[in-house]
Structures are given as structure tokens and as C-alpha cells.
């Protein structure tokens, strides 16, 4: 069994490559829920949805989020009425959130609802939220914004969408993590995995919330020998999103060496891009085996090639 740690578009692309080279039913994806939010009374799980839509072939590849062929009637009407429309929810996307919210209110867990959605979308990969309890990524802003002065703490979607992640951050915390726990399915998957792959996801706000759940660091450290990570930083920058800036703002070197330093306690192998070949020895000096390969998943074929290499990387 192959287990992946996931968050965001990088994870969705990595999974889309993996299912081209191994049976999808052999893959379990443990997914970040720190981005989750409640809006218009609906429970929205952006990372779970991005991965679901990608694996179902429904993803909008131009935007990197949402559904292809989307319509926006509800949002247009909402805006006309003066309602909150800064977080754009397409009509097809809304159906997912309505279904999830109804099932959660009826007493089903997020894990159960996620499995139901995946099954109805024809997805054989097992998608597991890291926890069924609420964990929310909160960021303390380092400068004044329309949402408040420097020092204001905002939820992830306010930072990422409303502020376009275009403001410096002073601190990040994961509200609710201290009282959360991984689901039994998550812990069992980590125990049984033949290999664990850390997708090229933001180390701070995609992988960070997974590690904040008590029990996860210990479970991963026990399996360190079979854990391979793909660096989301290439030549000092993130290919998409604010990972590089967040790392630098929080005092972490924005480089493959910085990624290695963050991951070394529980990751044994780090795959870095050819653009960072000169840093391979510095990565290994952090106690992590380094593999150099093309990591930019610019096409489905490149994603599959990277997936194949990662599967071989832990030796």
C-alpha cells in the first residue's frame, strides 16, 4: 500500500501521476483540512475538493481550483443581493458543499462523507482527511490590511483568497489541533504503508497542519525509512502559491536545504529538481538522502514520470 501526504494543487498533480503508474486502489491519500472553512453555512474542504476533482477528471486546469465548465449563476445573484462573494463558489462546486454539509449535519464524519463523494465521482484512491475534528490554519499578519492592523490573525482563506496571499505573515498556528486526533484509518494506513510519499505541497500550511495533529509526528517518525518527500521549492521559489515567502517570513530558509531541514526528523529521502543539483550535498548534510530529478509536473506524462521515480527513490 502506498500512502501520500497531501495538500493543494501540487498534491493533486502528484496523485494524478501516481494513478498512471500504480493501481489507484493501492493509494491512500491523507489530506490537509487546515484550509477548511464554513461559508454561507456550508462546510468547504478546498484541498479534499481539489484532489477529488483532479482524480475525477473534473478539475479546471487553467485556474488550478474548481470545476471545469463551471457556471456562476448563484455567485452572480449573491453579489447582486450584496452578499459575501469574495470566495467564488461555482454552481457545480456548490453541489459538493451542499452534499457534504447535509451529511455532516446528519451525523456522518468527514471521513465518511469524503468516501461517499469519492465513490460517487468514480475515484478508487482512498481519500482520508487527517482528522475528523476541526483544525483551522490561522495566520498573524505582519502589516496593516483591510482586515485589520499588523498583528491581526486571520483564517487561511482570508489570507489566501481575500488578501491574495499578498501580505507578509508573522506567525502561523493551527487552531483546534491540540484537541484533534488522527482517525484510526489514518494511523492504520501509516502503519501498513510500504512507502509514504510527501507530495510537493506547501510545508507550512499544507503539511504543517498534518504534523500539528497529535500522534502524527510520532507515527511518521516510526516510518521514516520508507518516507520520500518531493520538494515544493525549485531554485528558491514555489512553482505556485506562497510557500517560499511563508518559509522566509517564518525564519525558514526558502530552498531545498530549508525543506530538508524541516523534514529531516521524519523523512529519509528528498527528491529535488535538477535546477537545485548544486545543493544536493547540502541537503544530505541535513541527514536526508537526496535524489535529483525533473520535478516540474508540466504535463500528465511528466507527473507520471516523477511518480515512477519517487516510487523507486526509497530503494
CSV table of C-alpha atoms in Angstrom, one decimal:
chain,number,residue,atom,x,y,z
A,1,UNK,CA,0.0,0.0,0.0
A,2,UNK,CA,1.2,3.5,-0.9
A,3,UNK,CA,0.3,6.4,1.4
A,4,UNK,CA,0.7,10.1,0.4
A,5,UNK,CA,0.6,13.2,2.5
A,6,UNK,CA,-1.3,15.9,0.6
A,7,UNK,CA,-2.4,19.4,0.3
A,8,UNK,CA,-3.2,21.7,-2.6
A,9,UNK,CA,-2.6,21.6,-6.3
A,10,UNK,CA,0.9,20.1,-6.1
A,11,UNK,CA,-0.5,17.0,-4.3
A,12,UNK,CA,-3.4,16.7,-6.8
A,13,UNK,CA,-0.9,16.7,-9.7
A,14,UNK,CA,1.3,14.2,-7.9
A,15,UNK,CA,-1.6,11.9,-7.3
A,16,UNK,CA,-2.7,12.2,-10.9
A,17,UNK,CA,0.8,10.9,-11.9
A,18,UNK,CA,0.8,8.1,-9.3
A,19,UNK,CA,-2.5,6.6,-10.5
A,20,UNK,CA,-1.0,6.3,-14.0
A,21,UNK,CA,1.8,4.0,-12.7
A,22,UNK,CA,0.1,2.1,-9.9
A,23,UNK,CA,-3.4,0.8,-9.3
A,24,UNK,CA,-5.4,3.7,-7.8
A,25,UNK,CA,-7.0,1.3,-5.3
A,26,UNK,CA,-3.5,0.8,-3.8
A,27,UNK,CA,-3.1,4.5,-3.0
A,28,UNK,CA,-4.3,6.2,0.2
A,29,UNK,CA,-4.1,10.0,0.4
A,30,UNK,CA,-4.0,11.7,3.8
A,31,UNK,CA,-5.2,15.2,3.2
A,32,UNK,CA,-4.9,18.5,4.9
A,33,UNK,CA,-8.1,20.0,6.4
A,34,UNK,CA,-6.5,23.2,7.8
A,35,UNK,CA,-7.8,25.1,4.8
A,36,UNK,CA,-11.4,24.1,5.6
A,37,UNK,CA,-13.9,26.8,6.2
A,38,UNK,CA,-17.6,27.4,6.7
A,39,UNK,CA,-19.2,30.0,4.4
A,40,UNK,CA,-22.8,30.6,3.6
A,41,UNK,CA,-23.5,27.9,6.2
A,42,UNK,CA,-21.6,25.3,4.1
A,43,UNK,CA,-18.6,23.2,5.1
A,44,UNK,CA,-16.0,23.7,2.4
A,45,UNK,CA,-12.9,21.5,2.2
A,46,UNK,CA,-10.7,23.0,-0.6
A,47,UNK,CA,-7.8,20.5,-0.5
A,48,UNK,CA,-10.1,17.5,-0.4
A,49,UNK,CA,-12.1,19.0,-3.3
A,50,UNK,CA,-9.1,19.9,-5.4
A,51,UNK,CA,-7.8,16.4,-5.2
A,52,UNK,CA,-11.3,14.9,-5.8
A,53,UNK,CA,-11.9,17.0,-8.9
A,54,UNK,CA,-8.4,16.3,-10.3
A,55,UNK,CA,-8.7,12.5,-9.8
A,56,UNK,CA,-12.2,12.6,-11.3
A,57,UNK,CA,-11.0,14.5,-14.4
A,58,UNK,CA,-13.2,17.4,-13.4
A,59,UNK,CA,-10.6,19.9,-12.4
A,60,UNK,CA,-10.2,23.3,-14.0
A,61,UNK,CA,-6.5,23.2,-15.1
A,62,UNK,CA,-6.5,26.9,-16.0
A,63,UNK,CA,-7.3,28.2,-12.5
A,64,UNK,CA,-5.9,25.3,-10.5
A,65,UNK,CA,-9.1,25.2,-8.5
A,66,UNK,CA,-12.7,24.5,-9.0
A,67,UNK,CA,-14.5,22.5,-11.7
A,68,UNK,CA,-14.1,22.7,-15.5
A,69,UNK,CA,-17.0,24.0,-17.4
A,70,UNK,CA,-18.3,25.8,-14.3
A,71,UNK,CA,-21.2,28.3,-14.2
A,72,UNK,CA,-21.6,31.1,-11.8
A,73,UNK,CA,-25.3,31.9,-11.6
A,74,UNK,CA,-25.5,31.6,-7.8
A,75,UNK,CA,-22.5,33.8,-7.2
A,76,UNK,CA,-23.7,36.4,-9.6
A,77,UNK,CA,-27.1,36.6,-7.9
A,78,UNK,CA,-25.5,36.6,-4.5
A,79,UNK,CA,-23.3,39.6,-5.5
A,80,UNK,CA,-26.3,41.4,-6.8
A,81,UNK,CA,-28.0,41.0,-3.5
A,82,UNK,CA,-25.0,42.3,-1.7
A,83,UNK,CA,-23.9,39.0,-0.1
A,84,UNK,CA,-20.4,37.7,0.5
A,85,UNK,CA,-19.0,36.8,-2.9
A,86,UNK,CA,-15.2,37.2,-2.4
A,87,UNK,CA,-14.8,33.4,-2.2
A,88,UNK,CA,-16.0,32.2,-5.5
A,89,UNK,CA,-18.1,29.0,-5.5
A,90,UNK,CA,-19.3,27.8,-8.8
A,91,UNK,CA,-22.7,26.1,-9.2
A,92,UNK,CA,-21.2,22.6,-9.7
A,93,UNK,CA,-18.8,23.1,-6.8
A,94,UNK,CA,-21.7,24.2,-4.6
A,95,UNK,CA,-23.4,20.8,-5.1
A,96,UNK,CA,-20.3,19.2,-3.4
A,97,UNK,CA,-20.5,21.6,-0.4
A,98,UNK,CA,-24.3,21.2,0.0
A,99,UNK,CA,-23.9,17.4,0.0
A,100,UNK,CA,-21.0,17.5,2.5
A,101,UNK,CA,-22.8,19.8,4.8
A,102,UNK,CA,-26.1,17.9,4.8
A,103,UNK,CA,-24.2,14.6,5.6
A,104,UNK,CA,-22.1,16.2,8.3
A,105,UNK,CA,-25.3,17.6,9.9
A,106,UNK,CA,-26.9,14.2,9.8
A,107,UNK,CA,-24.0,12.9,12.0
A,108,UNK,CA,-21.6,11.4,9.4
A,109,UNK,CA,-17.9,12.0,9.9
A,110,UNK,CA,-15.8,14.0,7.4
A,111,UNK,CA,-14.0,10.7,6.6
A,112,UNK,CA,-17.3,9.0,5.8
A,113,UNK,CA,-18.6,11.9,3.7
A,114,UNK,CA,-15.3,12.1,1.8
A,115,UNK,CA,-15.5,8.4,1.0
A,116,UNK,CA,-19.1,8.9,-0.3
A,117,UNK,CA,-18.1,11.8,-2.5
A,118,UNK,CA,-15.1,9.9,-3.9
A,119,UNK,CA,-17.2,6.8,-4.6
A,120,UNK,CA,-19.9,8.9,-6.5
A,121,UNK,CA,-17.1,10.5,-8.5
A,122,UNK,CA,-15.7,7.1,-9.5
A,123,UNK,CA,-12.4,7.6,-7.6
A,124,UNK,CA,-10.6,4.4,-6.4
A,125,UNK,CA,-7.9,6.2,-4.4
A,126,UNK,CA,-8.8,6.2,-0.7
A,127,UNK,CA,-9.1,9.8,0.4
A,128,UNK,CA,-8.7,10.4,4.2
A,129,UNK,CA,-8.9,13.7,5.9
A,130,UNK,CA,-6.1,13.7,8.5
A,131,UNK,CA,-8.7,14.2,11.3
A,132,UNK,CA,-12.4,14.3,11.6
A,133,UNK,CA,-12.1,17.2,14.1
A,134,UNK,CA,-11.9,20.8,13.1
A,135,UNK,CA,-8.3,22.1,12.6
A,136,UNK,CA,-8.0,25.6,11.2
A,137,UNK,CA,-4.9,27.3,9.9
A,138,UNK,CA,-4.7,30.8,11.3
A,139,UNK,CA,-2.1,33.4,10.2
A,140,UNK,CA,-0.9,36.5,12.0
A,141,UNK,CA,-0.4,39.4,9.5
A,142,UNK,CA,2.8,41.4,9.7
A,143,UNK,CA,1.3,44.6,8.1
A,144,UNK,CA,-1.9,46.6,8.0
A,145,UNK,CA,-4.6,45.4,5.7
A,146,UNK,CA,-8.3,46.0,5.0
A,147,UNK,CA,-8.9,43.1,7.5
A,148,UNK,CA,-7.1,44.9,10.4
A,149,UNK,CA,-3.8,46.3,11.5
A,150,UNK,CA,-0.5,44.4,11.8
A,151,UNK,CA,-0.9,41.6,14.3
A,152,UNK,CA,-4.4,40.7,13.2
A,153,UNK,CA,-5.0,37.0,13.0
A,154,UNK,CA,-7.0,35.8,10.0
A,155,UNK,CA,-8.2,32.4,8.8
A,156,UNK,CA,-6.4,30.8,5.9
A,157,UNK,CA,-9.0,31.6,3.2
A,158,UNK,CA,-9.0,35.3,4.2
A,159,UNK,CA,-5.2,35.3,3.7
A,160,UNK,CA,-5.1,33.2,0.6
A,161,UNK,CA,-8.2,34.3,-1.3
A,162,UNK,CA,-9.4,37.6,0.1
A,163,UNK,CA,-5.8,39.1,0.5
A,164,UNK,CA,-4.5,37.1,-2.5
A,165,UNK,CA,-1.7,35.8,-0.1
A,166,UNK,CA,0.0,39.2,-0.9
A,167,UNK,CA,0.8,40.2,2.7
A,168,UNK,CA,3.7,39.2,5.0
A,169,UNK,CA,2.9,36.8,7.8
A,170,UNK,CA,4.3,36.9,11.3
A,171,UNK,CA,3.1,33.6,12.7
A,172,UNK,CA,1.0,30.6,11.8
A,173,UNK,CA,-1.0,28.4,14.2
A,174,UNK,CA,-3.4,25.5,13.8
A,175,UNK,CA,-6.4,26.2,15.9
A,176,UNK,CA,-8.0,23.1,17.3
A,177,UNK,CA,-5.1,20.8,16.6
A,178,UNK,CA,-4.2,20.3,20.2
A,179,UNK,CA,-7.5,18.5,20.8
A,180,UNK,CA,-7.7,16.7,17.5
A,181,UNK,CA,-6.5,13.2,16.7
A,182,UNK,CA,-5.8,11.3,13.5
A,183,UNK,CA,-8.6,8.9,12.5
A,184,UNK,CA,-8.0,5.2,13.1
A,185,UNK,CA,-7.9,4.8,9.3
A,186,UNK,CA,-5.1,7.3,9.0
A,187,UNK,CA,-3.0,5.7,11.7
A,188,UNK,CA,-3.6,2.2,10.3
A,189,UNK,CA,-2.6,3.4,6.8
A,190,UNK,CA,0.7,4.8,8.1
A,191,UNK,CA,1.5,1.6,10.0
A,192,UNK,CA,0.8,-0.6,7.0
A,193,UNK,CA,2.3,1.5,4.2
A,194,UNK,CA,5.0,0.0,2.1
A,195,UNK,CA,6.0,3.6,1.1
A,196,UNK,CA,4.9,7.0,2.2
A,197,UNK,CA,5.2,9.9,-0.2
A,198,UNK,CA,5.1,13.6,0.8
A,199,UNK,CA,3.7,15.4,-2.1
A,200,UNK,CA,5.2,18.7,-3.3
A,201,UNK,CA,2.9,20.7,-1.0
A,202,UNK,CA,3.4,23.9,1.0
A,203,UNK,CA,5.5,22.7,4.0
A,204,UNK,CA,4.0,25.4,6.3
A,205,UNK,CA,0.2,25.4,5.5
A,206,UNK,CA,-0.3,22.1,3.8
A,207,UNK,CA,2.0,19.7,5.5
A,208,UNK,CA,2.2,21.7,8.7
A,209,UNK,CA,-1.4,21.1,9.7
A,210,UNK,CA,-0.9,17.3,9.3
A,211,UNK,CA,2.1,17.4,11.7
A,212,UNK,CA,0.1,19.6,14.2
A,213,UNK,CA,-2.3,16.8,14.9
A,214,UNK,CA,-1.1,14.9,18.0
A,215,UNK,CA,0.0,11.4,17.1
A,216,UNK,CA,1.0,12.2,13.5
A,217,UNK,CA,4.7,13.2,14.1
A,218,UNK,CA,5.3,10.0,16.1
A,219,UNK,CA,3.5,7.8,13.6
A,220,UNK,CA,5.6,9.3,10.8
A,221,UNK,CA,8.9,9.2,12.7
A,222,UNK,CA,8.4,5.5,13.2
A,223,UNK,CA,8.1,5.0,9.4
A,224,UNK,CA,10.9,7.4,8.5
A,225,UNK,CA,12.9,4.8,6.5
A,226,UNK,CA,10.0,4.5,3.9
A,227,UNK,CA,9.2,8.2,3.6
A,228,UNK,CA,10.1,10.1,0.5
A,229,UNK,CA,9.3,13.8,0.0
A,230,UNK,CA,9.3,15.9,-3.2
A,231,UNK,CA,10.5,19.4,-2.6
A,232,UNK,CA,7.9,22.1,-3.5
A,233,UNK,CA,10.7,24.6,-3.8
A,234,UNK,CA,12.6,24.8,-7.1
A,235,UNK,CA,15.5,27.2,-7.4
A,236,UNK,CA,14.5,29.0,-4.3
A,237,UNK,CA,10.9,29.6,-5.3
A,238,UNK,CA,7.5,27.9,-5.2
A,239,UNK,CA,6.0,27.0,-8.5
A,240,UNK,CA,2.6,28.0,-7.3
A,241,UNK,CA,1.4,29.7,-4.1
A,242,UNK,CA,3.2,31.4,-1.2
A,243,UNK,CA,5.3,28.5,0.2
A,244,UNK,CA,8.7,30.3,-0.5
A,245,UNK,CA,7.5,33.6,1.0
A,246,UNK,CA,5.9,31.9,4.1
A,247,UNK,CA,9.1,29.9,4.8
A,248,UNK,CA,11.2,33.1,4.6
A,249,UNK,CA,8.8,35.1,6.7
A,250,UNK,CA,8.8,32.4,9.4
A,251,UNK,CA,12.6,32.2,9.5
A,252,UNK,CA,13.0,29.0,7.4
A,253,UNK,CA,15.5,29.1,4.5
A,254,UNK,CA,13.5,29.2,1.3
A,255,UNK,CA,15.4,26.5,-0.5
A,256,UNK,CA,15.6,22.7,-0.9
A,257,UNK,CA,18.0,22.8,2.1
A,258,UNK,CA,15.3,24.6,4.1
A,259,UNK,CA,12.8,21.9,3.1
A,260,UNK,CA,15.3,19.2,4.1
A,261,UNK,CA,15.9,20.8,7.5
A,262,UNK,CA,12.1,20.9,8.1
A,263,UNK,CA,11.5,17.4,7.1
A,264,UNK,CA,14.7,15.6,8.3
A,265,UNK,CA,13.3,14.3,11.6
A,266,UNK,CA,10.7,12.2,9.8
A,267,UNK,CA,11.7,12.0,6.1
A,268,UNK,CA,14.6,9.8,4.9
A,269,UNK,CA,14.7,10.8,1.2
A,270,UNK,CA,14.1,14.2,-0.5
A,271,UNK,CA,13.7,14.5,-4.3
A,272,UNK,CA,14.8,17.9,-5.6
A,273,UNK,CA,14.7,19.4,-9.0
A,274,UNK,CA,17.6,19.4,-11.5
A,275,UNK,CA,17.8,23.2,-11.0
A,276,UNK,CA,18.9,22.6,-7.5
A,277,UNK,CA,21.5,19.9,-8.3
A,278,UNK,CA,24.3,22.0,-6.7
A,279,UNK,CA,22.5,21.9,-3.4
A,280,UNK,CA,22.4,18.1,-3.2
A,281,UNK,CA,25.3,17.8,-0.8
A,282,UNK,CA,23.9,20.5,1.4
A,283,UNK,CA,20.6,18.6,1.5
A,284,UNK,CA,22.4,15.4,2.5
A,285,UNK,CA,24.3,17.3,5.2
A,286,UNK,CA,20.9,17.7,6.9
A,287,UNK,CA,20.7,14.0,7.3
A,288,UNK,CA,18.4,13.3,4.3
A,289,UNK,CA,19.3,11.2,1.3
A,290,UNK,CA,19.0,13.4,-1.9
A,291,UNK,CA,17.7,12.4,-5.3
A,292,UNK,CA,17.9,14.8,-8.2
A,293,UNK,CA,15.3,14.6,-11.0
A,294,UNK,CA,12.9,16.7,-13.1
A,295,UNK,CA,10.1,17.6,-10.6
A,296,UNK,CA,8.1,20.2,-12.5
A,297,UNK,CA,4.8,18.4,-13.5
A,298,UNK,CA,4.0,20.5,-16.5
A,299,UNK,CA,2.1,17.6,-18.2
A,300,UNK,CA,0.4,14.4,-17.2
A,301,UNK,CA,3.3,12.5,-18.7
A,302,UNK,CA,5.8,14.4,-16.6
A,303,UNK,CA,3.7,13.8,-13.5
A,304,UNK,CA,3.7,10.1,-14.2
A,305,UNK,CA,7.5,10.1,-14.8
A,306,UNK,CA,8.0,11.8,-11.5
A,307,UNK,CA,5.7,9.4,-9.7
A,308,UNK,CA,7.6,6.5,-11.1
A,309,UNK,CA,10.9,7.9,-10.0
A,310,UNK,CA,9.6,8.7,-6.5
A,311,UNK,CA,8.3,5.1,-6.1
A,312,UNK,CA,11.9,3.9,-6.9
A,313,UNK,CA,13.6,6.6,-4.8
A,314,UNK,CA,13.5,4.9,-1.4
A,315,UNK,CA,15.5,2.0,-2.7
